[in-house]
Short mmCIF file of C-alpha atoms in Angstrom, two decimals:
data_model
loop_
_atom_site.label_atom_id
_atom_site.label_comp_id
_atom_site.label_asym_id
_atom_site.label_seq_id
_atom_site.Cartn_x
_atom_site.Cartn_y
_atom_site.Cartn_z
CA THR A 23 13.62 13.59 -41.72
CA GLY A 24 11.21 14.98 -38.91
CA ARG A 25 8.46 15.31 -42.58
CA SER A 26 5.08 15.52 -42.08
CA LEU A 27 3.56 12.39 -43.31
CA TRP A 28 -0.14 12.32 -42.15
CA GLN A 29 -2.27 14.51 -39.98
CA SER A 30 -6.15 12.49 -39.35
CA GLU A 31 -9.38 14.40 -38.52
CA PRO A 32 -9.22 15.94 -34.79
CA ALA A 33 -9.76 13.46 -32.43
CA ARG A 34 -11.95 14.64 -29.80
CA THR A 35 -10.88 14.99 -25.88
CA PRO A 36 -12.49 16.95 -23.20
CA MET A 37 -10.11 20.82 -22.31
CA PRO A 38 -8.42 21.54 -20.68
CA VAL A 39 -6.62 17.96 -19.87
CA HIS A 40 -6.40 16.88 -16.68
CA THR A 41 -5.12 14.15 -14.60
CA ASN A 42 -8.16 12.11 -14.95
CA THR A 43 -8.80 12.99 -18.28
CA GLY A 44 -6.23 12.72 -20.45
CA PRO A 45 -6.32 10.62 -23.82
CA ARG A 46 -4.85 7.53 -24.07
CA VAL A 47 -3.11 5.77 -27.04
CA LEU A 48 -1.62 2.94 -27.77
CA ILE A 49 0.06 0.98 -31.11
CA SER A 50 -0.95 -2.19 -32.37
CA ASP A 51 0.43 -3.55 -35.76
CA ASP A 52 -1.30 -1.38 -38.15
CA VAL A 53 -3.39 0.65 -36.21
CA VAL A 54 -3.44 3.77 -33.35
CA LEU A 55 -5.89 3.25 -30.87
CA PHE A 56 -7.10 6.11 -29.07
CA ALA A 57 -10.02 7.44 -25.91
CA GLY A 58 -10.29 10.45 -25.14
CA ASN A 59 -12.20 9.88 -21.83
CA THR A 60 -15.58 10.88 -24.31
CA GLY A 61 -17.07 7.26 -23.89
CA LYS A 62 -16.00 6.85 -27.32
CA MET A 63 -12.94 4.50 -28.43
CA SER A 64 -11.08 4.67 -31.80
CA GLY A 65 -9.00 3.08 -34.43
CA TRP A 66 -6.50 4.58 -36.81
CA SER A 67 -4.90 4.10 -39.70
CA LEU A 68 -0.94 3.90 -38.88
CA LYS A 69 -0.20 4.19 -42.85
CA ASP A 70 -2.91 7.23 -43.86
CA GLY A 71 -4.37 8.58 -40.56
CA ARG A 72 -7.90 7.40 -41.36
CA LYS A 73 -10.50 6.65 -39.14
CA LEU A 74 -11.15 2.94 -38.76
CA TRP A 75 -13.85 2.43 -36.53
CA GLU A 76 -15.39 3.79 -33.30
CA GLN A 77 -17.01 1.68 -30.44
CA LYS A 78 -17.77 2.63 -26.73
CA HIS A 79 -14.94 2.65 -24.10
CA LEU A 80 -16.58 1.30 -21.11
CA PRO A 81 -15.82 3.67 -17.14
CA SER A 82 -12.46 2.64 -15.53
CA GLY A 83 -10.22 3.54 -13.08
CA HIS A 84 -11.00 6.56 -9.99
CA MET A 85 -9.48 10.03 -10.69
CA SER A 86 -7.09 8.13 -13.14
CA LEU A 87 -7.10 7.69 -17.18
CA ARG A 88 -9.42 4.87 -18.16
CA ASP A 89 -8.08 1.71 -19.46
CA LEU A 90 -7.34 0.94 -23.39
CA MET A 91 -5.12 -2.31 -22.95
CA VAL A 92 -4.08 -4.79 -26.10
CA VAL A 93 -3.59 -8.29 -24.78
CA GLN A 94 -4.08 -11.70 -27.53
CA GLY A 95 -4.55 -9.35 -30.05
CA LEU A 96 -7.69 -7.83 -28.99
CA ALA A 97 -8.31 -4.08 -27.62
CA TRP A 98 -9.72 -4.14 -24.03
CA THR A 99 -11.72 -2.29 -22.02
CA GLY A 100 -14.29 -2.87 -19.28
CA ARG A 101 -16.96 -0.88 -16.72
CA ILE A 102 -15.13 -1.36 -14.19
CA ALA A 103 -15.14 2.13 -12.54
CA GLN A 104 -18.07 1.81 -9.89
CA SER A 105 -18.90 -0.72 -6.85
CA SER A 106 -22.23 -0.41 -9.32
CA ASP A 107 -20.26 -1.82 -12.46
CA ASN A 108 -21.24 -5.55 -13.25
CA GLY A 109 -17.40 -5.54 -14.39
CA ILE A 110 -17.73 -6.84 -18.32
CA PHE A 111 -14.44 -6.47 -20.26
CA ILE A 112 -15.02 -6.41 -24.00
CA GLY A 113 -12.43 -7.20 -26.64
CA TYR A 114 -12.31 -5.86 -29.85
CA ASP A 115 -10.51 -6.42 -33.15
CA PRO A 116 -7.83 -3.72 -33.49
CA ILE A 117 -7.93 -3.55 -37.25
CA SER A 118 -11.87 -4.00 -37.84
CA GLY A 119 -13.35 -2.36 -34.62
CA GLU A 120 -15.35 -5.82 -34.61
CA LYS A 121 -16.62 -7.39 -30.52
CA LYS A 122 -14.65 -10.45 -30.67
CA ARG A 123 -15.28 -11.49 -26.95
CA GLU A 124 -17.26 -10.22 -23.76
CA PHE A 125 -17.33 -12.31 -20.00
CA LEU A 126 -18.54 -11.01 -16.55
CA PRO A 127 -16.91 -11.63 -13.21
CA ASP A 128 -17.31 -14.85 -11.78
CA VAL A 129 -16.60 -13.98 -8.27
CA LYS A 130 -19.06 -12.51 -6.27
CA VAL A 131 -17.23 -10.09 -3.65
CA HIS A 132 -18.31 -6.12 -2.09
CA TRP A 133 -17.06 -4.10 -5.49
CA PHE A 134 -15.60 -1.16 -4.31
CA HIS A 135 -14.72 1.97 -6.80
CA HIS A 136 -12.00 1.37 -8.48
CA ARG A 137 -8.53 2.15 -6.86
CA CYS A 138 -6.90 5.95 -8.19
CA TYR A 139 -4.73 4.14 -10.89
CA PRO A 140 -5.44 3.20 -14.22
CA SER A 141 -5.43 -1.44 -15.12
CA LYS A 142 -2.49 -3.35 -16.12
CA ALA A 143 -1.80 -6.00 -19.05
CA ALA A 144 0.05 -9.26 -19.01
CA ASN A 145 0.65 -12.00 -21.76
CA HIS A 146 -2.88 -13.74 -20.07
CA TYR A 147 -4.22 -11.41 -17.63
CA LEU A 148 -5.85 -7.97 -17.46
CA ILE A 149 -4.48 -6.70 -13.74
CA THR A 150 -7.20 -4.03 -12.27
CA GLY A 151 -7.63 -2.88 -9.31
CA ARG A 152 -11.47 -2.49 -8.12
CA ASN A 153 -10.73 -3.46 -4.94
CA GLY A 154 -6.72 -4.36 -4.50
CA THR A 155 -5.30 -6.15 -7.56
CA GLU A 156 -7.39 -8.74 -9.01
CA PHE A 157 -5.98 -10.80 -11.81
CA VAL A 158 -8.16 -11.13 -14.49
CA ASP A 159 -7.07 -14.76 -17.05
CA LEU A 160 -8.22 -14.02 -20.19
CA ASP A 161 -7.95 -17.85 -21.36
CA ALA A 162 -10.74 -18.84 -18.23
CA GLU A 163 -12.33 -15.80 -18.11
CA HIS A 164 -11.50 -16.02 -14.52
CA TRP A 165 -11.20 -13.24 -11.25
CA LYS A 166 -9.12 -14.11 -8.91
CA PRO A 167 -8.88 -11.35 -6.63
CA HIS A 168 -6.25 -9.75 -4.15
CA HIS A 169 -8.02 -7.23 -1.53
CA TRP A 170 -4.68 -6.84 0.40
CA VAL A 171 -2.78 -5.58 -2.77
CA ARG A 172 -2.89 -1.76 -3.55
CA GLY A 173 -0.43 0.41 -6.13
CA GLY A 174 0.83 3.94 -6.08
CA CYS A 175 -1.96 6.50 -6.82
CA ILE A 176 -2.08 7.30 -10.57
CA TYR A 177 0.60 4.75 -11.44
CA GLY A 178 -0.72 1.85 -9.82
CA VAL A 179 1.03 -1.48 -10.10
CA MET A 180 3.38 -3.18 -12.70
CA PRO A 181 3.95 -6.71 -14.00
CA ALA A 182 7.46 -7.43 -14.98
CA ASN A 183 10.00 -9.90 -14.97
CA GLY A 184 7.61 -12.30 -13.66
CA ILE A 185 6.70 -10.22 -10.46
CA LEU A 186 3.79 -7.68 -9.63
CA TYR A 187 5.93 -4.44 -8.23
CA ALA A 188 3.67 -2.86 -6.14
CA PRO A 189 4.72 0.35 -4.94
CA MET A 190 4.22 2.55 -1.66
CA ASP A 191 0.46 3.83 -1.67
CA ALA A 192 -1.27 6.61 0.60
CA CYS A 193 -4.47 4.41 -0.11
CA GLY A 194 -7.05 4.94 3.00
CA CYS A 195 -10.05 2.61 1.79
CA GLN A 196 -10.56 -0.77 4.17
CA LEU A 197 -7.13 -0.66 5.43
CA GLU A 198 -7.55 -3.38 7.60
CA ALA A 199 -7.06 -5.09 4.40
CA LYS A 200 -3.83 -3.37 3.08
CA LEU A 201 -0.23 -5.00 2.40
CA PRO A 202 1.65 -1.62 3.10
CA GLY A 203 5.06 -1.01 1.95
CA MET A 204 7.35 -1.62 -1.58
CA LYS A 205 5.70 -4.82 -2.62
CA ALA A 206 7.67 -7.61 -4.80
CA LEU A 207 5.20 -10.46 -4.97
CA ALA A 208 5.42 -13.70 -7.50
CA SER A 209 3.52 -16.89 -8.01
CA GLY A 210 4.40 -19.72 -5.78
CA PRO A 211 3.03 -22.98 -4.43
CA VAL A 212 0.64 -22.51 -1.30
CA PRO A 213 2.59 -23.92 1.79
CA ASN A 214 1.59 -27.53 2.93
CA PRO A 215 1.35 -26.90 7.10
CA GLU A 216 2.22 -30.05 7.68
CA ASP A 217 5.56 -28.75 6.22
CA GLN A 218 5.48 -26.23 8.80
CA GLN A 219 6.86 -28.31 11.99
CA ASP A 220 9.95 -25.82 12.17
CA VAL A 221 8.43 -22.70 12.58
CA PRO A 222 9.52 -21.11 15.58
CA PRO A 223 6.16 -20.94 18.43
CA ARG A 224 4.59 -17.29 18.09
CA LEU A 225 5.80 -16.37 21.64
CA GLN A 226 9.35 -16.55 21.89
CA LYS A 227 10.96 -16.24 25.41
CA GLY A 228 14.24 -13.84 25.65
CA PRO A 229 16.46 -13.70 28.38
CA ALA A 230 14.75 -11.03 30.76
CA TYR A 231 11.44 -13.76 30.39
CA GLY A 232 10.20 -14.01 34.24
CA GLN A 233 12.67 -11.41 35.33
CA VAL A 234 10.62 -7.96 35.22
CA THR A 235 9.69 -6.12 38.21
CA GLY A 236 8.97 -2.34 38.41
CA PRO A 237 7.20 0.67 39.81
CA ALA A 238 4.09 1.69 37.81
CA ALA A 239 3.57 4.70 36.28
CA ALA A 240 3.11 7.79 38.60
CA SER A 241 0.04 9.95 37.74
CA THR A 242 2.71 12.60 36.78
CA ASP A 243 4.52 10.09 34.60
CA TRP A 244 3.45 10.02 30.51
CA PRO A 245 3.65 6.13 30.26
CA THR A 246 1.75 5.33 26.93
CA PHE A 247 0.58 7.73 23.71
CA ARG A 248 -1.55 10.21 24.41
CA HIS A 249 -1.12 9.56 28.17
CA ASP A 250 -3.46 6.78 28.63
CA GLU A 251 -5.66 4.35 27.45
CA ALA A 252 -8.08 7.02 26.96
CA ARG A 253 -6.32 9.13 25.13
CA SER A 254 -6.73 11.96 27.17
CA GLY A 255 -3.37 14.14 25.86
CA ALA A 256 -3.45 15.56 29.63
CA SER A 257 -1.37 15.01 32.76
CA SER A 258 -1.82 16.25 36.17
CA SER A 259 1.51 16.96 36.46
CA HIS A 260 2.70 20.53 37.69
CA VAL A 261 4.73 22.82 35.18
CA ALA A 262 6.66 26.09 36.14
CA LEU A 263 5.56 29.31 34.23
CA ASP A 264 9.73 30.13 33.51
CA LEU A 265 10.75 27.08 31.42
CA ALA A 266 14.64 26.12 30.52
CA GLN A 267 16.66 23.39 28.68
CA ALA A 268 17.63 21.37 30.90
CA TRP A 269 19.34 18.79 28.34
CA GLN A 270 19.29 17.73 24.84
CA THR A 271 20.72 14.53 23.49
CA GLN A 272 21.09 13.64 20.00
CA VAL A 273 19.40 9.89 19.32
CA GLY A 274 19.84 10.31 15.73
CA GLY A 275 17.38 9.50 12.53
CA ARG A 276 13.47 10.33 12.83
CA LEU A 277 11.93 9.92 16.00
CA SER A 278 8.23 9.16 17.08
CA ALA A 279 6.51 11.10 20.02
CA PRO A 280 8.30 10.20 23.75
CA THR A 281 6.99 8.76 26.26
CA ILE A 282 8.45 9.04 30.25
CA ALA A 283 8.08 6.50 33.03
CA ALA A 284 10.51 5.38 36.33
CA GLY A 285 12.93 8.13 35.52
CA LYS A 286 12.94 7.11 32.26
CA VAL A 287 12.52 8.88 28.69
CA PHE A 288 11.44 6.32 25.61
CA ALA A 289 11.04 7.15 21.95
CA ALA A 290 11.38 5.05 18.89
CA SER A 291 14.08 6.20 15.77
CA ILE A 292 11.31 5.35 13.26
CA ASP A 293 13.44 4.36 10.08
CA SER A 294 16.32 2.55 12.15
CA HIS A 295 13.92 0.28 13.36
CA THR A 296 15.71 1.68 17.76
CA VAL A 297 13.90 2.00 20.53
CA HIS A 298 16.32 4.42 23.18
CA ALA A 299 16.01 4.81 27.14
CA LEU A 300 17.55 8.14 28.26
CA ASP A 301 18.02 9.20 31.65
CA ALA A 302 14.81 11.72 32.28
CA ALA A 303 17.03 13.67 34.64
CA THR A 304 20.14 14.14 33.03
CA GLY A 305 19.38 12.87 29.16
CA ARG A 306 21.69 10.35 29.03
CA THR A 307 21.66 7.37 26.48
CA LEU A 308 20.58 4.28 28.76
CA TRP A 309 20.51 1.30 26.31
CA ALA A 310 19.06 1.06 22.84
CA TYR A 311 17.27 -1.70 21.46
CA THR A 312 16.99 -2.96 17.85
CA THR A 313 14.01 -4.58 15.95
CA GLY A 314 13.65 -6.40 12.40
CA GLY A 315 11.51 -3.57 10.56
CA ARG A 316 10.33 -0.07 11.67
CA VAL A 317 9.12 1.45 14.60
CA ASP A 318 6.58 4.28 14.23
CA SER A 319 4.98 4.86 17.64
CA PRO A 320 5.78 5.65 20.96
CA PRO A 321 7.31 2.92 23.67
CA THR A 322 4.20 2.18 26.44
CA TYR A 323 6.03 1.49 29.82
CA TYR A 324 3.89 -0.89 32.47
CA ARG A 325 5.02 -1.96 35.82
CA GLY A 326 8.90 -2.39 34.43
CA TYR A 327 7.84 -3.25 31.04
CA VAL A 328 8.83 -1.14 27.57
CA LEU A 329 5.72 -2.71 25.07
CA PHE A 330 5.72 -1.75 21.37
CA SER A 331 5.50 -2.77 17.90
CA SER A 332 7.59 -3.28 14.96
CA ALA A 333 7.07 -3.44 10.98
CA ASP A 334 8.47 -7.11 11.36
CA GLY A 335 4.90 -8.52 12.96
CA PHE A 336 6.26 -8.69 16.78
CA VAL A 337 4.78 -7.41 19.57
CA TYR A 338 8.04 -6.84 22.16
CA ALA A 339 8.27 -6.48 25.83
CA LEU A 340 11.76 -5.52 26.83
CA ARG A 341 12.88 -4.57 30.88
CA ALA A 342 13.06 -1.10 31.33
CA SER A 343 15.92 -1.06 33.21
CA ASP A 344 18.83 -2.55 30.75
CA GLY A 345 16.27 -3.16 27.85
CA ALA A 346 16.88 -6.54 27.86
CA LEU A 347 14.20 -8.80 25.95
CA ALA A 348 11.51 -10.28 27.87
CA TRP A 349 9.22 -11.91 25.03
CA ARG A 350 8.38 -10.65 21.80
CA PHE A 351 5.00 -12.42 19.88
CA ARG A 352 4.73 -12.66 16.04
CA ALA A 353 1.41 -10.99 15.72
CA ALA A 354 1.91 -10.97 12.20
CA PRO A 355 1.88 -12.39 9.39
#
């Protein structure tokens, strides 16, 4: 009918409401759980709106909502916002507000401030984001960190279908320990090295292996990203004051910056995983080579080789004259 059944006393929350100060509201059995970013969490009767209890709501998240999760019949809150926080989790009875369980992390790592999103939960786990993604086993009271898995800002990760989904993210913290891209991860047995005998060698030779020759790049060329290893961004080439377009070629896709050497222009079509070579004088397409992943940086020319890396985990060396594969090296994973 839309008729108002009850109205509680005011449940306080800071105003105005921002991304990181919004309230959390959950319904568990016959209780409405509320946390308004005031350092307090409370339980309210679903039947008549009476306030049943109030407890401390521990700090969590970073520029995101604080955690309030119901797992295994308890309402959980954890002190996990900052690196200095002790990581304690406390579980309260949703009906009475009585403290039922509490435990500290059983692993010692260098904790960072929590990633910029709330935690999630599954049947047996709290899934936090202090460093990356930590599975907190409620049955064993054991923390299992995975520093290399991050979620998207505000959204975080999503456990579903027996899989942990982690969307693309803009996290810039500790980039040396981060798996990029859209991830769908599942648990499984750890491979036995003795069963990996058929894994191809890291260095894979192509048809042009040992058959590459070519001149060194001239001082007026632009053979690598920002011209040279020092990334000087400067060349000794002379440019006329009156410039006119010599040619234009439609390559397609989102392109990297070009490099120029040995009479050729090299560029990557990033999202189509392809490196293109054009004639520097005419713009005519000479060859193209497609890899198994994105190529997001300009290729480098060196004495007849075209060198670049791909998101498929390989470093490639092609013959500049015709694009034939000389070798590729599996650098990751």
